[in-house]
Amino acid sequence: MNNIELIKKLEELGALTKDEFIQLISTYTADDMNFARTRAVRIAKERFGNKIYIRGLIEFTNICRQDCFYCGLRCSNKAAERYRLTKDEILSCCEVGYPLGFRTFVLQGGEDPYFDDDKMCDIVRSIKEHYPDCAVTLSIGEKSKESYQKLFDAGADRFLLRHETANAEHYSKLHPKSQTLASRKQCLFDLKEIGFQTGCGFMVGSPYQTVETIAEDLLFIRELNPEMVGIGPFLPHKDTPFGNEVPGSVELSLFLLALVRIMLKKVLLPATTALGTADQNGREMGILSGANVVMPNLSPTDVRKKYMLYDNKIATGSEAAEGLADLRKRVQSIGYDIAVTRGDFQK
Ligand code: SAM
């Protein structure tokens, strides 16, 4: 089968074999790319019209017990200036975001032991109490099933935990021995079982990634059948072991976004910050590859530069309102608009 036929098959069946994915990823041409992106945009428009969902990202701590080789927050990075927001500061971010139209707040952070279950549940409950019409998404790493259950019972709606790579050997080259793919996957299956709208995902162009591992990522995404998928280019951070590695390709990221949209038609698919950092039009190009979500930063401006996952991460000093106005202009320039809604996954 040629690549166009494979893309059509993916659209019809929602699946391809590993070898078919490998063929697509290793031999796609500019025409195949255009074809995939056009299909992906059409599929997204059928579900979401020209509306883009926004999520207010609150990067509430950059303290992390884990040591992922790619991440600027890793505990071995002694050059990082650490911070954590107080509960009141987190609530202030929501207070700024709500009148701007945000109806989802994403609490993202390193795996900071200070924020134990009681503290996290208390924060989630407070947000839900103050903003009952809003969704809360958590992105706080690996926890026991019991902890995830407590957070769900406290009112958290969604959880983002990228699987990073679905190949165990590749996973072991990106993480210290204490972190395993098996444990990451278990967390994802636990989250799904509990009832969270669950997001997995991976970086494009991470060191040691191959077309085979990407094919395995796509097969794992098919198997997990998540409600959200986060895909963005790997970008090096100078104070990590991967500081001198080459950044991931924007073009391949866009192609993979399109394939994921074609495979999981209803999935919530962000045009990620990493994509917007790697190319100044990255988020627009992501939308024009089938993405339907953007996650503007609601963190206080003075901490944004400290949440440096990779070098040059977008961290403008602009206030949330200004940032959103700029984003609205950008999505309008390509024929879309921002929606004031929770933007839940629709079965
Ligand atoms: N600690 C939580 C976790 O592990 O899920 C949430 C925060 S973590 C910083 C969020 C995501 O950032 C990771 O899943 C990873 O894919 C991404 N990330 C980290 N370092 C990156 C880099 N150098 N380039 C691109 N993305 C990166």
Tab-separated table of C-alpha atoms and ligand atoms in Angstrom:
chain	number	residue	atom	x	y	z
A	1	MET	CA	0.000	0.000	0.000
A	2	ASN	CA	1.244	3.500	-0.654
A	3	ASN	CA	1.252	6.113	2.124
A	4	ILE	CA	-1.954	7.838	1.022
A	5	GLU	CA	-3.709	4.466	1.152
A	6	LEU	CA	-2.262	3.847	4.607
A	7	ILE	CA	-3.584	7.196	5.852
A	8	LYS	CA	-7.023	6.356	4.443
A	9	LYS	CA	-6.860	2.939	6.100
A	10	LEU	CA	-5.951	4.582	9.434
A	11	GLU	CA	-8.981	6.842	9.074
A	12	GLU	CA	-11.306	3.932	8.287
A	13	LEU	CA	-10.068	1.384	10.816
A	14	GLY	CA	-8.513	3.637	13.474
A	15	ALA	CA	-5.466	1.364	13.418
A	16	LEU	CA	-2.448	0.255	11.409
A	17	THR	CA	0.111	-2.472	12.019
A	18	LYS	CA	3.547	-1.630	13.413
A	19	ASP	CA	5.142	-2.159	10.001
A	20	GLU	CA	2.599	0.114	8.348
A	21	PHE	CA	3.276	2.870	10.883
A	22	ILE	CA	7.016	2.409	10.317
A	23	GLN	CA	6.563	2.756	6.563
A	24	LEU	CA	4.467	5.918	6.998
A	25	ILE	CA	6.837	7.605	9.430
A	26	SER	CA	10.009	6.731	7.546
A	27	THR	CA	8.897	7.434	3.972
A	28	TYR	CA	6.239	10.157	4.091
A	29	THR	CA	6.549	12.919	1.499
A	30	ALA	CA	5.331	16.531	1.481
A	31	ASP	CA	2.213	15.332	-0.376
A	32	ASP	CA	1.512	12.657	2.251
A	33	MET	CA	1.968	15.278	4.958
A	34	ASN	CA	-0.497	17.655	3.263
A	35	PHE	CA	-2.964	14.840	2.804
A	36	ALA	CA	-2.738	13.755	6.465
A	37	ARG	CA	-3.043	17.320	7.772
A	38	THR	CA	-6.042	18.069	5.551
A	39	ARG	CA	-7.817	14.911	6.737
A	40	ALA	CA	-6.945	15.640	10.363
A	41	VAL	CA	-8.293	19.194	10.170
A	42	ARG	CA	-11.492	17.969	8.562
A	43	ILE	CA	-11.985	15.351	11.297
A	44	ALA	CA	-11.346	17.947	14.045
A	45	LYS	CA	-13.725	20.453	12.406
A	46	GLU	CA	-16.490	17.832	12.215
A	47	ARG	CA	-16.236	17.373	16.008
A	48	PHE	CA	-15.255	20.808	17.308
A	49	GLY	CA	-16.205	23.229	14.526
A	50	ASN	CA	-13.774	26.118	14.438
A	51	LYS	CA	-13.569	26.216	18.251
A	52	ILE	CA	-10.323	25.842	20.159
A	53	TYR	CA	-10.512	24.836	23.824
A	54	ILE	CA	-8.287	26.722	26.247
A	55	ARG	CA	-6.802	25.367	29.484
A	56	GLY	CA	-5.279	27.684	32.068
A	57	LEU	CA	-1.905	26.203	32.959
A	58	ILE	CA	-0.749	26.774	36.536
A	59	GLU	CA	2.833	25.615	37.024
A	60	PHE	CA	2.575	25.448	40.778
A	61	THR	CA	5.910	23.845	41.756
A	62	ASN	CA	9.196	23.143	40.005
A	63	ILE	CA	10.491	20.954	42.831
A	64	CYS	CA	10.828	17.355	41.654
A	65	ARG	CA	11.976	14.090	43.226
A	66	GLN	CA	12.446	12.454	39.832
A	67	ASP	CA	15.534	12.689	37.638
A	68	CYS	CA	14.398	12.397	33.998
A	69	PHE	CA	17.485	12.973	31.835
A	70	TYR	CA	15.698	15.391	29.483
A	71	CYS	CA	13.957	17.683	31.953
A	72	GLY	CA	15.204	20.950	33.410
A	73	LEU	CA	13.252	20.287	36.624
A	74	ARG	CA	15.160	17.040	37.358
A	75	CYS	CA	16.354	16.841	40.955
A	76	SER	CA	20.027	16.671	39.903
A	77	ASN	CA	19.805	20.088	38.233
A	78	LYS	CA	21.357	22.180	40.975
A	79	ALA	CA	21.260	25.300	38.786
A	80	ALA	CA	17.439	25.447	38.835
A	81	GLU	CA	15.991	28.065	41.139
A	82	ARG	CA	13.193	26.226	42.930
A	83	TYR	CA	9.779	27.563	43.931
A	84	ARG	CA	6.355	26.410	44.978
A	85	LEU	CA	3.143	28.434	44.980
A	86	THR	CA	0.905	28.617	48.045
A	87	LYS	CA	-2.709	27.505	47.895
A	88	ASP	CA	-3.757	31.173	47.890
A	89	GLU	CA	-1.428	31.913	44.990
A	90	ILE	CA	-2.900	28.988	43.044
A	91	LEU	CA	-6.432	30.255	43.740
A	92	SER	CA	-5.360	33.740	42.614
A	93	CYS	CA	-4.335	32.266	39.253
A	94	CYS	CA	-7.871	30.855	38.894
A	95	GLU	CA	-9.319	34.203	39.936
A	96	VAL	CA	-7.414	35.861	37.098
A	97	GLY	CA	-8.311	33.132	34.604
A	98	TYR	CA	-12.022	32.743	35.221
A	99	PRO	CA	-13.176	36.172	33.977
A	100	LEU	CA	-10.936	35.728	30.942
A	101	GLY	CA	-12.987	32.672	29.962
A	102	PHE	CA	-10.932	29.785	31.321
A	103	ARG	CA	-13.154	26.882	32.432
A	104	THR	CA	-10.352	24.347	32.912
A	105	PHE	CA	-7.413	24.809	35.247
A	106	VAL	CA	-4.407	22.552	34.816
A	107	LEU	CA	-2.241	22.131	37.893
A	108	GLN	CA	1.132	20.993	36.629
A	109	GLY	CA	4.292	20.484	38.603
A	110	GLY	CA	7.301	18.427	39.450
A	111	GLU	CA	6.781	15.484	41.802
A	112	ASP	CA	7.045	17.656	44.889
A	113	PRO	CA	6.637	15.621	48.108
A	114	TYR	CA	5.423	18.733	49.944
A	115	PHE	CA	2.143	18.474	48.038
A	116	ASP	CA	0.941	15.243	49.632
A	117	ASP	CA	-2.534	13.796	49.057
A	118	ASP	CA	-4.147	15.908	51.778
A	119	LYS	CA	-2.721	19.158	50.440
A	120	MET	CA	-3.538	18.340	46.805
A	121	CYS	CA	-7.084	17.203	47.648
A	122	ASP	CA	-7.621	20.373	49.654
A	123	ILE	CA	-6.473	22.515	46.698
A	124	VAL	CA	-8.671	20.599	44.241
A	125	ARG	CA	-11.701	20.890	46.546
A	126	SER	CA	-11.167	24.625	46.991
A	127	ILE	CA	-10.951	25.240	43.248
A	128	LYS	CA	-14.106	23.198	42.643
A	129	GLU	CA	-15.894	25.024	45.474
A	130	HIS	CA	-15.024	28.467	44.102
A	131	TYR	CA	-15.482	27.517	40.436
A	132	PRO	CA	-18.066	24.710	40.285
A	133	ASP	CA	-18.464	25.098	36.530
A	134	CYS	CA	-14.755	24.483	35.906
A	135	ALA	CA	-12.766	21.315	35.289
A	136	VAL	CA	-9.540	20.597	37.142
A	137	THR	CA	-6.759	18.744	35.368
A	138	LEU	CA	-3.791	17.429	37.297
A	139	SER	CA	-0.327	16.780	35.877
A	140	ILE	CA	1.714	15.809	38.909
A	141	GLY	CA	3.384	12.573	37.913
A	142	GLU	CA	3.336	9.038	39.244
A	143	LYS	CA	1.298	8.113	42.315
A	144	SER	CA	-0.326	5.045	43.835
A	145	LYS	CA	-3.794	4.081	42.680
A	146	GLU	CA	-5.077	5.008	46.149
A	147	SER	CA	-3.708	8.527	45.810
A	148	TYR	CA	-5.189	8.928	42.331
A	149	GLN	CA	-8.534	7.731	43.690
A	150	LYS	CA	-8.425	10.319	46.506
A	151	LEU	CA	-7.710	13.089	44.010
A	152	PHE	CA	-10.573	11.926	41.813
A	153	ASP	CA	-12.918	11.780	44.807
A	154	ALA	CA	-11.842	15.330	45.729
A	155	GLY	CA	-13.172	16.431	42.327
A	156	ALA	CA	-10.270	16.314	39.873
A	157	ASP	CA	-11.605	15.566	36.402
A	158	ARG	CA	-8.587	14.891	34.216
A	159	PHE	CA	-4.983	13.741	34.529
A	160	LEU	CA	-2.074	14.224	32.126
A	161	LEU	CA	0.786	11.752	32.350
A	162	ARG	CA	2.812	11.335	29.197
A	163	HIS	CA	4.110	7.813	28.760
A	164	GLU	CA	7.231	9.453	27.170
A	165	THR	CA	8.044	6.337	25.091
A	166	ALA	CA	6.311	2.969	24.840
A	167	ASN	CA	9.584	1.083	24.331
A	168	ALA	CA	11.091	-0.161	27.619
A	169	GLU	CA	14.697	0.009	26.429
A	170	HIS	CA	14.215	3.544	25.110
A	171	TYR	CA	12.501	4.482	28.388
A	172	SER	CA	15.555	3.263	30.301
A	173	LYS	CA	17.797	5.565	28.231
A	174	LEU	CA	15.685	8.598	29.159
A	175	HIS	CA	15.340	7.874	32.870
A	176	PRO	CA	17.330	6.550	35.831
A	177	LYS	CA	16.848	2.888	36.824
A	178	SER	CA	14.346	3.786	39.536
A	179	GLN	CA	11.861	4.945	36.881
A	180	THR	CA	10.332	2.281	34.655
A	181	LEU	CA	7.953	2.114	31.726
A	182	ALA	CA	5.989	-0.608	33.531
A	183	SER	CA	5.240	1.739	36.404
A	184	ARG	CA	4.363	4.618	34.059
A	185	LYS	CA	1.946	2.420	32.121
A	186	GLN	CA	0.400	1.058	35.319
A	187	CYS	CA	-0.314	4.628	36.424
A	188	LEU	CA	-2.041	5.338	33.112
A	189	PHE	CA	-4.223	2.240	33.303
A	190	ASP	CA	-5.065	3.072	36.948
A	191	LEU	CA	-6.070	6.611	35.985
A	192	LYS	CA	-8.328	5.338	33.209
A	193	GLU	CA	-9.915	2.739	35.447
A	194	ILE	CA	-10.657	5.301	38.155
A	195	GLY	CA	-12.506	7.403	35.612
A	196	PHE	CA	-10.192	10.313	34.929
A	197	GLN	CA	-10.170	11.757	31.431
A	198	THR	CA	-6.615	10.585	30.914
A	199	GLY	CA	-3.833	11.948	28.739
A	200	CYS	CA	-0.658	10.201	27.612
A	201	GLY	CA	1.907	11.362	25.072
A	202	PHE	CA	5.537	11.658	24.116
A	203	MET	CA	8.276	13.955	22.900
A	204	VAL	CA	9.209	13.856	19.222
A	205	GLY	CA	12.933	13.520	18.622
A	206	SER	CA	13.942	12.543	22.145
A	207	PRO	CA	17.447	11.041	22.206
A	208	TYR	CA	17.545	7.374	21.044
A	209	GLN	CA	14.047	7.591	19.555
A	210	THR	CA	13.645	5.608	16.314
A	211	VAL	CA	10.836	5.091	13.810
A	212	GLU	CA	10.208	1.761	15.566
A	213	THR	CA	9.756	3.384	18.966
A	214	ILE	CA	7.416	5.991	17.446
A	215	ALA	CA	5.375	3.177	15.866
A	216	GLU	CA	5.216	1.580	19.322
A	217	ASP	CA	4.054	4.917	20.768
A	218	LEU	CA	1.201	5.034	18.272
A	219	LEU	CA	0.256	1.418	19.009
A	220	PHE	CA	0.300	2.097	22.756
A	221	ILE	CA	-1.885	5.182	22.276
A	222	ARG	CA	-4.309	2.999	20.318
A	223	GLU	CA	-4.296	0.413	23.128
A	224	LEU	CA	-4.787	2.885	25.992
A	225	ASN	CA	-7.374	4.846	24.003
A	226	PRO	CA	-6.845	8.014	26.063
A	227	GLU	CA	-9.084	11.063	26.105
A	228	MET	CA	-6.079	13.404	25.596
A	229	VAL	CA	-2.708	13.082	23.869
A	230	GLY	CA	0.221	15.480	24.364
A	231	ILE	CA	2.839	15.494	21.608
A	232	GLY	CA	5.592	18.074	21.187
A	233	PRO	CA	9.200	18.211	20.050
A	234	PHE	CA	11.988	17.357	22.487
A	235	LEU	CA	13.979	20.521	23.197
A	236	PRO	CA	17.327	20.359	25.007
A	237	HIS	CA	17.945	21.990	28.378
A	238	LYS	CA	21.552	23.033	28.909
A	239	ASP	CA	21.783	21.806	32.523
A	240	THR	CA	20.684	18.238	31.766
A	241	PRO	CA	22.592	15.219	30.386
A	242	PHE	CA	20.838	15.871	27.049
A	243	GLY	CA	21.908	19.525	26.900
A	244	ASN	CA	23.836	19.034	23.649
A	245	GLU	CA	21.326	16.812	21.869
A	246	VAL	CA	19.533	18.032	18.746
A	247	PRO	CA	15.972	19.328	19.092
A	248	GLY	CA	13.087	17.287	17.725
A	249	SER	CA	11.573	18.069	14.339
A	250	VAL	CA	8.585	20.398	14.167
A	251	GLU	CA	7.551	18.856	10.881
A	252	LEU	CA	7.491	15.304	12.228
A	253	SER	CA	5.609	16.558	15.313
A	254	LEU	CA	2.933	18.001	13.015
A	255	PHE	CA	2.714	14.788	10.996
A	256	LEU	CA	2.297	12.737	14.188
A	257	LEU	CA	-0.353	15.127	15.526
A	258	ALA	CA	-2.258	14.596	12.291
A	259	LEU	CA	-1.926	10.799	12.532
A	260	VAL	CA	-3.175	10.802	16.132
A	261	ARG	CA	-6.179	12.936	15.164
A	262	ILE	CA	-6.948	10.561	12.280
A	263	MET	CA	-6.578	7.527	14.570
A	264	LEU	CA	-8.498	8.812	17.647
A	265	LYS	CA	-11.050	11.124	16.093
A	266	LYS	CA	-12.549	12.547	19.303
A	267	VAL	CA	-9.338	12.934	21.273
A	268	LEU	CA	-8.474	16.257	22.940
A	269	LEU	CA	-5.210	17.211	21.264
A	270	PRO	CA	-3.176	20.223	22.376
A	271	ALA	CA	-0.899	22.298	20.205
A	272	THR	CA	1.798	22.212	22.878
A	273	THR	CA	4.017	24.896	24.365
A	274	ALA	CA	7.075	23.004	23.069
A	275	LEU	CA	5.673	23.271	19.531
A	276	GLY	CA	5.115	27.009	20.081
A	277	THR	CA	8.671	27.341	21.397
A	278	ALA	CA	10.302	25.408	18.547
A	279	ASP	CA	8.560	27.566	15.925
A	280	GLN	CA	6.878	30.892	16.482
A	281	ASN	CA	3.880	29.690	14.484
A	282	GLY	CA	4.022	26.224	16.010
A	283	ARG	CA	0.679	26.373	17.761
A	284	GLU	CA	-1.120	27.621	14.654
A	285	MET	CA	0.520	24.884	12.596
A	286	GLY	CA	-0.530	22.388	15.280
A	287	ILE	CA	-4.158	23.478	14.931
A	288	LEU	CA	-3.778	23.153	11.183
A	289	SER	CA	-2.664	19.548	11.795
A	290	GLY	CA	-5.739	18.597	13.825
A	291	ALA	CA	-5.003	19.966	17.324
A	292	ASN	CA	-7.998	21.508	19.131
A	293	VAL	CA	-6.589	22.628	22.498
A	294	VAL	CA	-4.121	25.257	23.677
A	295	MET	CA	-2.845	25.718	27.201
A	296	PRO	CA	-1.936	29.345	27.925
A	297	ASN	CA	0.085	30.054	31.021
A	298	LEU	CA	-1.766	31.414	34.067
A	299	SER	CA	1.220	31.122	36.409
A	300	PRO	CA	2.373	34.338	38.087
A	301	THR	CA	4.788	36.067	35.716
A	302	ASP	CA	7.647	36.092	38.261
A	303	VAL	CA	7.852	32.268	38.417
A	304	ARG	CA	7.457	31.466	34.723
A	305	LYS	CA	11.156	31.692	33.927
A	306	LYS	CA	11.833	29.203	36.711
A	307	TYR	CA	9.606	26.500	35.186
A	308	MET	CA	12.194	25.762	32.517
A	309	LEU	CA	11.699	22.247	31.174
A	310	TYR	CA	13.922	23.117	28.200
A	311	ASP	CA	15.925	26.132	26.995
A	312	ASN	CA	14.043	29.187	25.721
A	313	LYS	CA	10.623	27.881	26.801
A	314	ILE	CA	8.025	30.548	26.007
A	315	ALA	CA	7.853	32.590	29.190
A	316	THR	CA	6.862	36.076	28.169
A	317	GLY	CA	6.358	38.605	30.914
A	318	SER	CA	2.920	39.309	29.499
A	319	GLU	CA	-0.007	39.021	31.893
A	320	ALA	CA	-2.609	36.308	31.353
A	321	ALA	CA	-5.074	38.742	29.744
A	322	GLU	CA	-2.474	40.032	27.302
A	323	GLY	CA	-1.280	36.504	26.503
A	324	LEU	CA	-4.834	35.359	25.817
A	325	ALA	CA	-5.571	38.376	23.598
A	326	ASP	CA	-2.470	37.544	21.558
A	327	LEU	CA	-3.505	33.894	21.315
A	328	ARG	CA	-7.057	34.829	20.281
A	329	LYS	CA	-5.655	36.973	17.466
A	330	ARG	CA	-3.446	34.114	16.345
A	331	VAL	CA	-6.248	31.531	16.221
A	332	GLN	CA	-8.561	34.033	14.523
A	333	SER	CA	-5.913	34.679	11.879
A	334	ILE	CA	-6.284	31.037	10.786
A	335	GLY	CA	-10.098	31.001	10.902
A	336	TYR	CA	-10.670	29.619	14.416
A	337	ASP	CA	-11.948	31.068	17.692
A	338	ILE	CA	-11.504	30.393	21.380
A	339	ALA	CA	-14.371	28.676	23.233
A	340	VAL	CA	-15.501	29.557	26.769
A	341	THR	CA	-16.306	26.011	27.936
A	342	ARG	CA	-14.906	23.170	30.030
A	343	GLY	CA	-14.285	21.303	26.791
A	344	ASP	CA	-14.724	17.795	28.163
A	345	PHE	CA	-14.075	14.688	26.134
A	346	GLN	CA	-17.296	13.658	24.376
A	347	LYS	CA	-17.859	9.911	24.172
B	1	SAM	N1	6.001	15.845	36.588
B	1	SAM	C1	4.849	15.634	35.802
B	1	SAM	C2	5.026	14.458	34.861
B	1	SAM	O1	6.099	13.872	34.849
B	1	SAM	O2	4.078	14.103	34.176
B	1	SAM	C3	4.407	16.861	34.996
B	1	SAM	C4	5.455	17.831	34.607
B	1	SAM	S1	6.559	17.277	33.321
B	1	SAM	C5	7.728	18.582	33.323
B	1	SAM	C6	5.576	17.526	31.855
B	1	SAM	C7	6.138	17.057	30.530
B	1	SAM	O3	7.158	17.919	30.076
B	1	SAM	C8	6.798	15.708	30.514
B	1	SAM	O4	5.852	14.688	30.422
B	1	SAM	C9	7.733	15.778	29.289
B	1	SAM	O5	7.204	15.072	28.169
B	1	SAM	C10	7.814	17.288	29.011
B	1	SAM	N2	9.212	17.708	28.944
B	1	SAM	C11	10.137	17.632	29.925
B	1	SAM	N3	11.348	17.992	29.477
B	1	SAM	C12	11.195	18.294	28.162
B	1	SAM	C13	12.092	18.695	27.133
B	1	SAM	N4	13.392	18.844	27.381
B	1	SAM	N5	11.579	18.921	25.895
B	1	SAM	C14	10.270	18.765	25.652
B	1	SAM	N6	9.380	18.367	26.579
B	1	SAM	C15	9.836	18.126	27.825
